[in-house]
Amino acid sequence: MKSYTFPGNIENEILQIGAQQIPYMRTAEFSTLVKQSEQMLLELIKCPNGRVIFYTASGTGAMEAAVTNFVTQRRKAYIIAGGSFGYRWKNLCEYYACPNDVFEVPFAKDIDYDKLEEAVMESQPDVFLCQHHETSTGQLFDLEKISKICHRHHIYLVVDVISSFLADPLDMDALGIDMCITSSQKGLNIAPGLSFVVLSERMLKEPFAQRGYYFDFVENLKNLERGQTPYSPATSLFMQLHARLEKDLLMGVEAIIDGVRENAHYFRRLCKENGWEVPAEIPSNCITGFFVHRNGDVLFTELLKQQIYIMPGGTPHYFRVSHLGVQTKEDLDELATCIKEIENR
Ligand SMILES: *Cc1c(COP(=O)(O)O)cnc(C)c1O
């Protein structure tokens, strides 16, 4: 099987951890594993004095936690909606009755940052919610520009970096981001099931609302002091996470990102050679979104017959190929050949 979805192909060494007996989690050993994982995550995301709340939940769980614990405390949110993940922030705000304004960004386009600042000044929000990479279109937003707008107007910045973490450069402290959300099945390249809220040093002085039992920040932070989660963690996933983080730190963030970028650029060259349009104005390294010319209605299922998984894009003839996980140039050559063959049938 070849996976160009999330988490992508995983090396055997990490997969095998999932086949081991599952240790009891209320032990000093497991606490050490959690504490070390927190430190390693903070180092990779460049927020050494922050904290990480670990949830046994997919990424949306951590997004929801950000809304219930923090956004509901504030008067108004401002949301960038450049695709389905941006609208997820909107839906969460609506669900919890948080007042919000939305800045819509056309499919696969970058933000007009001057217009954004004008709109923000008009809206006067206290919290800004956005994605770094809008995974539905492949568009990467400019966090430096967003962060400057937020700081000029004293707005808290909460960023969903779920699909950009370890794919695109990200320095949480340098950008002055207050809260980052990420999860296990994207750049960390392990199974889905864990998500993380990274709180900056400044956020740790903030009061949090206690509006959701399982996701409560205060209860989770209290347990974190002893390296524990309040409820049963996905123990095997934590073990895989720890192993992954050790490998990632050994390799270094820059080298990891270079690898993902190289594959992304290589596949985009293949797209160009085959005449497949890549619509993203500023594409993330994480995925390549592209349009095929023919047989888009059967491409997904035809590739499945060959045990090749790519992601349908929600728009006719539009597909997404992830560059996360174990992937070689030969794999990408083969993928392009298979797509071309189906297209020409
Ligand atoms: C994958 C992803 C999510 C989380 O989705 P889950 O299915 O809940 O893990 C959220 N935001 C972005 C930008 C993503 O790519």
Coordinates of C-alpha atoms and ligand atoms in Angstrom, one line a residue:
M1 CA 0.0 0.0 0.0
K2 CA 1.1 3.5 -0.8
S3 CA -0.5 6.3 1.1
Y4 CA -0.5 9.9 -0.1
T5 CA -3.0 10.8 2.6
F6 CA -2.6 11.4 6.3
P7 CA -0.5 10.2 8.1
G8 CA 1.2 8.8 5.0
N9 CA 3.5 5.8 5.1
I10 CA 5.1 5.1 8.4
E11 CA 8.3 3.3 9.0
N12 CA 8.1 -0.2 10.5
E13 CA 10.1 0.7 13.6
I14 CA 7.3 3.1 14.7
L15 CA 4.5 0.8 13.5
Q16 CA 5.9 -2.1 15.6
I17 CA 5.5 -0.1 18.8
G18 CA 1.7 -0.4 18.2
A19 CA 2.0 -4.2 18.3
Q20 CA 3.5 -4.3 21.8
Q21 CA 1.7 -5.0 25.1
I22 CA 0.2 -1.9 26.5
P23 CA 1.7 -0.6 29.8
Y24 CA -0.3 0.8 32.7
M25 CA -0.3 4.6 32.5
R26 CA -0.4 5.5 36.2
T27 CA 3.3 4.9 36.7
A28 CA 6.4 7.0 37.1
E29 CA 7.7 5.6 33.8
F30 CA 4.7 6.8 31.8
S31 CA 4.8 10.2 33.5
T32 CA 8.4 10.5 32.4
L33 CA 7.3 9.6 28.8
V34 CA 4.6 12.4 28.9
K35 CA 7.0 15.0 30.4
Q36 CA 9.7 14.2 27.9
S37 CA 7.2 14.3 25.0
E38 CA 6.0 17.7 26.2
Q39 CA 9.5 19.1 26.3
M40 CA 10.3 17.7 22.8
L41 CA 7.1 19.1 21.3
L42 CA 7.9 22.5 22.8
E43 CA 11.4 22.4 21.3
L44 CA 10.1 21.4 17.8
I45 CA 7.5 24.1 17.8
K46 CA 9.9 26.7 19.3
C47 CA 8.0 27.6 22.4
P48 CA 10.4 26.4 25.2
N49 CA 8.5 28.0 28.1
G50 CA 5.0 27.0 27.0
R51 CA 3.0 24.0 27.9
V52 CA 1.3 21.2 25.9
I53 CA -2.1 19.8 26.7
F54 CA -2.4 16.2 25.3
Y55 CA -5.8 15.0 24.3
T56 CA -6.8 11.5 23.2
A57 CA -8.9 13.0 20.4
S58 CA -8.4 14.0 16.7
G59 CA -7.4 17.5 15.8
T60 CA -10.9 18.9 15.9
G61 CA -11.0 17.9 19.6
A62 CA -8.2 20.3 20.4
M63 CA -9.8 23.0 18.2
E64 CA -13.0 22.6 20.3
A65 CA -10.9 22.8 23.5
A66 CA -9.5 26.1 22.4
V67 CA -13.0 27.5 21.8
T68 CA -14.6 26.2 25.0
N69 CA -11.7 27.1 27.3
F70 CA -10.5 30.3 25.8
V71 CA -12.6 31.8 23.0
T72 CA -15.9 31.7 25.0
Q73 CA -14.2 33.8 27.6
R74 CA -13.7 36.6 25.1
R75 CA -16.0 39.1 23.6
K76 CA -15.5 38.4 19.9
A77 CA -13.6 36.1 17.5
Y78 CA -12.3 36.9 14.1
I79 CA -12.0 34.0 11.7
I80 CA -10.1 33.4 8.4
A81 CA -12.2 31.1 6.3
G82 CA -10.2 29.9 3.2
G83 CA -11.8 26.5 3.1
S84 CA -13.4 23.7 5.1
F85 CA -11.0 24.0 8.0
G86 CA -11.5 27.7 8.4
Y87 CA -15.3 27.1 8.5
R88 CA -14.7 24.6 11.2
W89 CA -13.6 27.5 13.5
K90 CA -16.7 29.3 12.4
N91 CA -18.9 26.2 13.2
L92 CA -17.3 25.8 16.6
C93 CA -17.9 29.4 17.5
E94 CA -21.5 29.1 16.4
Y95 CA -22.0 25.9 18.4
Y96 CA -20.7 27.6 21.5
A97 CA -22.5 30.9 20.8
C98 CA -19.2 32.9 20.5
P99 CA -19.8 36.2 18.6
N100 CA -17.6 36.2 15.5
D101 CA -16.8 37.8 12.2
V102 CA -15.4 35.9 9.2
F103 CA -13.0 37.0 6.5
E104 CA -13.6 34.8 3.5
V105 CA -10.7 33.9 1.3
P106 CA -11.4 32.6 -2.3
F107 CA -10.4 29.0 -3.1
A108 CA -6.6 28.5 -3.0
K109 CA -5.9 32.2 -2.8
D110 CA -3.7 34.1 -0.4
I111 CA -5.2 36.6 2.0
D112 CA -5.3 40.3 1.0
Y113 CA -3.5 41.4 4.2
D114 CA -4.3 45.1 3.8
K115 CA -8.0 44.4 3.4
L116 CA -7.8 42.0 6.3
E117 CA -6.3 44.7 8.6
E118 CA -9.0 47.1 7.6
A119 CA -11.7 44.5 8.3
V120 CA -10.2 43.6 11.6
M121 CA -10.1 47.3 12.7
E122 CA -13.7 47.5 11.8
S123 CA -14.6 44.3 13.6
Q124 CA -12.6 44.9 16.8
P125 CA -12.2 41.3 17.9
D126 CA -10.2 40.0 20.9
V127 CA -9.3 36.6 19.5
F128 CA -8.1 35.7 16.0
L129 CA -8.6 32.2 14.7
C130 CA -7.0 30.9 11.6
Q131 CA -5.2 28.0 9.9
H132 CA -1.5 28.2 9.0
H133 CA -2.1 25.8 6.1
E134 CA -5.7 25.4 4.8
T135 CA -5.5 21.7 4.0
S136 CA -8.6 21.7 1.8
T137 CA -6.9 23.9 -0.8
G138 CA -3.2 23.6 -0.1
Q139 CA -2.9 27.3 0.5
L140 CA -0.3 28.5 3.2
F141 CA -1.1 31.8 4.9
D142 CA 1.5 34.3 6.1
L143 CA 1.7 34.1 9.8
E144 CA 4.2 36.9 10.1
K145 CA 1.7 39.3 8.5
I146 CA -1.2 37.9 10.5
S147 CA 0.8 38.1 13.7
K148 CA 1.7 41.8 13.0
I149 CA -1.9 42.7 12.5
C150 CA -2.9 40.9 15.7
H151 CA -0.1 42.6 17.7
R152 CA -0.9 46.1 16.3
H153 CA -4.5 45.7 17.5
H154 CA -3.9 43.7 20.7
I155 CA -5.7 40.6 19.6
Y156 CA -4.9 37.1 20.9
L157 CA -3.7 34.8 18.1
V158 CA -4.8 31.1 18.0
V159 CA -3.5 29.1 15.0
D160 CA -4.5 25.7 13.8
V161 CA -1.0 24.4 12.6
I162 CA -2.3 20.8 12.3
S163 CA -1.0 20.3 8.7
S164 CA 1.9 22.8 8.7
F165 CA 3.8 21.6 11.8
L166 CA 6.9 19.9 10.6
A167 CA 6.0 20.6 6.9
D168 CA 6.5 24.4 6.8
P169 CA 8.8 26.6 9.0
L170 CA 7.1 27.7 12.2
D171 CA 8.5 29.5 15.2
M172 CA 5.7 30.0 17.7
D173 CA 7.6 32.4 20.1
A174 CA 9.1 34.5 17.3
L175 CA 5.7 34.9 15.8
G176 CA 4.1 35.7 19.1
I177 CA 1.4 33.1 18.7
D178 CA -0.6 32.5 21.9
M179 CA -2.0 29.1 21.1
C180 CA -1.1 26.5 18.5
I181 CA -3.2 23.4 17.8
T182 CA -1.7 20.3 16.2
S183 CA -2.4 16.5 16.0
S184 CA -0.7 13.2 15.6
Q185 CA -1.6 12.1 12.1
K186 CA 0.0 14.9 10.0
G187 CA 3.6 16.0 10.3
L188 CA 4.2 13.8 13.3
N189 CA 3.4 10.9 11.0
I190 CA 1.8 8.5 13.5
A191 CA -1.8 7.2 13.7
P192 CA -4.7 9.6 14.3
G193 CA -5.9 9.8 17.8
L194 CA -3.8 12.4 19.7
S195 CA -4.1 16.2 19.5
F196 CA -2.2 18.9 21.2
V197 CA -2.9 22.4 22.4
V198 CA 0.4 24.4 22.8
L199 CA 0.0 27.3 25.2
S200 CA 2.5 30.1 25.0
E201 CA 4.1 31.4 28.2
R202 CA 1.8 34.4 28.1
M203 CA -1.3 32.2 27.9
L204 CA -0.4 30.5 31.2
K205 CA -1.3 33.6 33.0
E206 CA -4.8 33.8 31.4
P207 CA -7.9 32.6 33.2
F208 CA -9.7 29.8 31.4
A209 CA -13.4 29.1 31.2
Q210 CA -14.5 25.7 32.7
R211 CA -17.2 24.8 30.1
G212 CA -16.3 21.3 28.9
Y213 CA -15.5 18.4 31.2
Y214 CA -13.2 16.2 29.2
F215 CA -11.3 19.1 27.5
D216 CA -11.0 21.3 30.6
F217 CA -7.6 23.2 30.4
V218 CA -7.4 23.7 34.2
E219 CA -7.9 20.0 35.0
N220 CA -5.5 18.9 32.2
L221 CA -2.8 21.4 33.3
K222 CA -3.1 20.2 36.9
N223 CA -2.6 16.6 35.9
L224 CA 0.3 17.5 33.6
E225 CA 2.3 18.7 36.6
R226 CA 2.7 15.0 37.4
G227 CA 3.1 13.9 33.8
Q228 CA -0.4 12.5 33.6
T229 CA -3.7 13.1 31.7
P230 CA -7.0 13.1 33.7
Y231 CA -8.5 10.2 31.7
S232 CA -7.0 7.1 30.0
P233 CA -4.6 8.2 27.4
A234 CA -4.2 6.4 24.1
T235 CA -1.1 4.7 25.6
S236 CA 0.3 3.0 22.5
L237 CA 0.0 6.3 20.6
F238 CA 1.9 8.1 23.3
M239 CA 4.6 5.5 23.0
Q240 CA 4.8 6.0 19.2
L241 CA 4.7 9.8 19.7
H242 CA 7.7 9.6 22.1
A243 CA 9.7 7.5 19.6
R244 CA 8.7 9.8 16.8
L245 CA 9.7 13.0 18.7
E246 CA 13.1 11.5 19.6
K247 CA 13.7 10.7 15.9
D248 CA 12.6 14.2 14.9
L249 CA 14.8 16.0 17.3
L250 CA 17.8 13.9 16.2
M251 CA 17.1 14.8 12.6
G252 CA 16.3 18.4 13.3
V253 CA 13.2 20.4 12.2
E254 CA 15.0 22.1 9.3
A255 CA 16.1 18.8 7.8
I256 CA 12.6 17.3 8.2
I257 CA 11.0 20.3 6.5
D258 CA 13.7 20.2 3.7
G259 CA 12.7 16.6 3.0
V260 CA 9.0 17.4 2.8
R261 CA 9.7 20.4 0.6
E262 CA 11.9 18.5 -1.8
N263 CA 9.2 15.9 -2.4
A264 CA 6.5 18.6 -2.8
H265 CA 8.7 20.5 -5.4
Y266 CA 9.5 17.2 -7.2
F267 CA 5.8 16.3 -7.5
R268 CA 4.9 19.8 -8.6
R269 CA 7.4 19.5 -11.5
L270 CA 5.7 16.2 -12.4
C271 CA 2.3 18.1 -12.3
K272 CA 3.7 20.7 -14.6
E273 CA 5.1 18.1 -17.1
N274 CA 1.6 16.5 -17.2
G275 CA -0.3 19.7 -17.4
W276 CA -2.0 19.3 -14.0
E277 CA -2.8 22.8 -12.7
V278 CA -1.7 23.5 -9.1
P279 CA -4.2 26.2 -7.9
A280 CA -2.6 27.3 -4.6
E281 CA -1.1 30.8 -4.8
I282 CA 1.4 30.0 -2.0
P283 CA 1.4 26.2 -1.6
S284 CA 2.3 24.6 1.7
N285 CA 4.9 21.8 1.5
C286 CA 2.4 19.5 3.2
I287 CA 0.3 18.6 0.2
T288 CA 0.0 19.3 -3.5
G289 CA -3.5 20.0 -4.7
F290 CA -4.0 19.7 -8.5
F291 CA -6.6 19.4 -11.2
V292 CA -6.5 16.5 -13.7
H293 CA -8.1 16.9 -17.1
R294 CA -9.9 13.7 -17.6
N295 CA -11.4 10.8 -15.6
G296 CA -11.4 12.7 -12.4
D297 CA -14.7 10.9 -11.5
V298 CA -12.9 7.5 -11.4
L299 CA -9.3 8.4 -10.5
F300 CA -9.7 7.9 -6.8
T301 CA -11.3 4.4 -7.0
E302 CA -9.0 3.3 -9.9
L303 CA -5.9 4.2 -7.8
L304 CA -7.5 2.3 -4.8
K305 CA -7.5 -0.9 -6.9
Q306 CA -3.8 -0.5 -7.1
Q307 CA -3.6 0.1 -3.3
I308 CA -2.7 3.8 -3.9
Y309 CA -4.4 6.3 -1.7
I310 CA -4.7 10.0 -2.6
M311 CA -7.3 12.5 -1.3
P312 CA -10.3 13.7 -3.3
G313 CA -10.5 17.5 -3.0
G314 CA -14.2 18.2 -2.8
T315 CA -14.1 20.0 -6.2
P316 CA -14.6 18.0 -9.5
H317 CA -11.2 16.8 -11.0
Y318 CA -9.3 18.2 -8.0
F319 CA -7.1 15.9 -5.9
R320 CA -4.6 16.3 -3.1
V321 CA -1.4 14.3 -2.6
S322 CA 0.3 14.5 0.8
H323 CA 4.1 14.7 1.1
L324 CA 4.2 13.7 4.8
G325 CA 5.7 10.4 5.9
V326 CA 8.0 8.0 4.1
Q327 CA 8.1 9.0 0.4
T328 CA 10.7 8.8 -2.3
K329 CA 11.0 10.4 -5.7
E330 CA 10.6 6.9 -7.3
D331 CA 7.3 6.7 -5.4
L332 CA 6.2 10.0 -6.8
D333 CA 7.3 9.1 -10.4
E334 CA 5.2 5.9 -10.1
L335 CA 2.2 7.8 -8.7
A336 CA 2.3 10.3 -11.6
T337 CA 2.6 7.5 -14.1
C338 CA -0.4 5.8 -12.6
I339 CA -2.5 9.0 -12.7
K340 CA -1.5 9.7 -16.2
E341 CA -2.4 6.2 -17.3
I342 CA -5.9 6.5 -15.8
E343 CA -6.3 10.0 -17.3
N344 CA -5.5 8.7 -20.8
R345 CA -7.8 5.7 -20.7
Ligands
LIG1 C1 -6.4 17.4 9.6 C2 -6.8 18.8 10.0 C3 -7.6 19.1 11.1 C4 -8.1 18.0 12.1 O1 -9.0 17.1 11.6 P1 -9.3 15.8 12.5 O2 -9.9 14.9 11.5 O3 -10.2 16.2 13.6 O4 -7.9 15.3 13.0 C5 -7.9 20.4 11.5 N1 -7.3 21.4 10.8 C6 -6.5 21.2 9.7 C7 -6.0 22.4 9.0 C8 -6.2 19.9 9.3 O5 -5.4 19.7 8.3

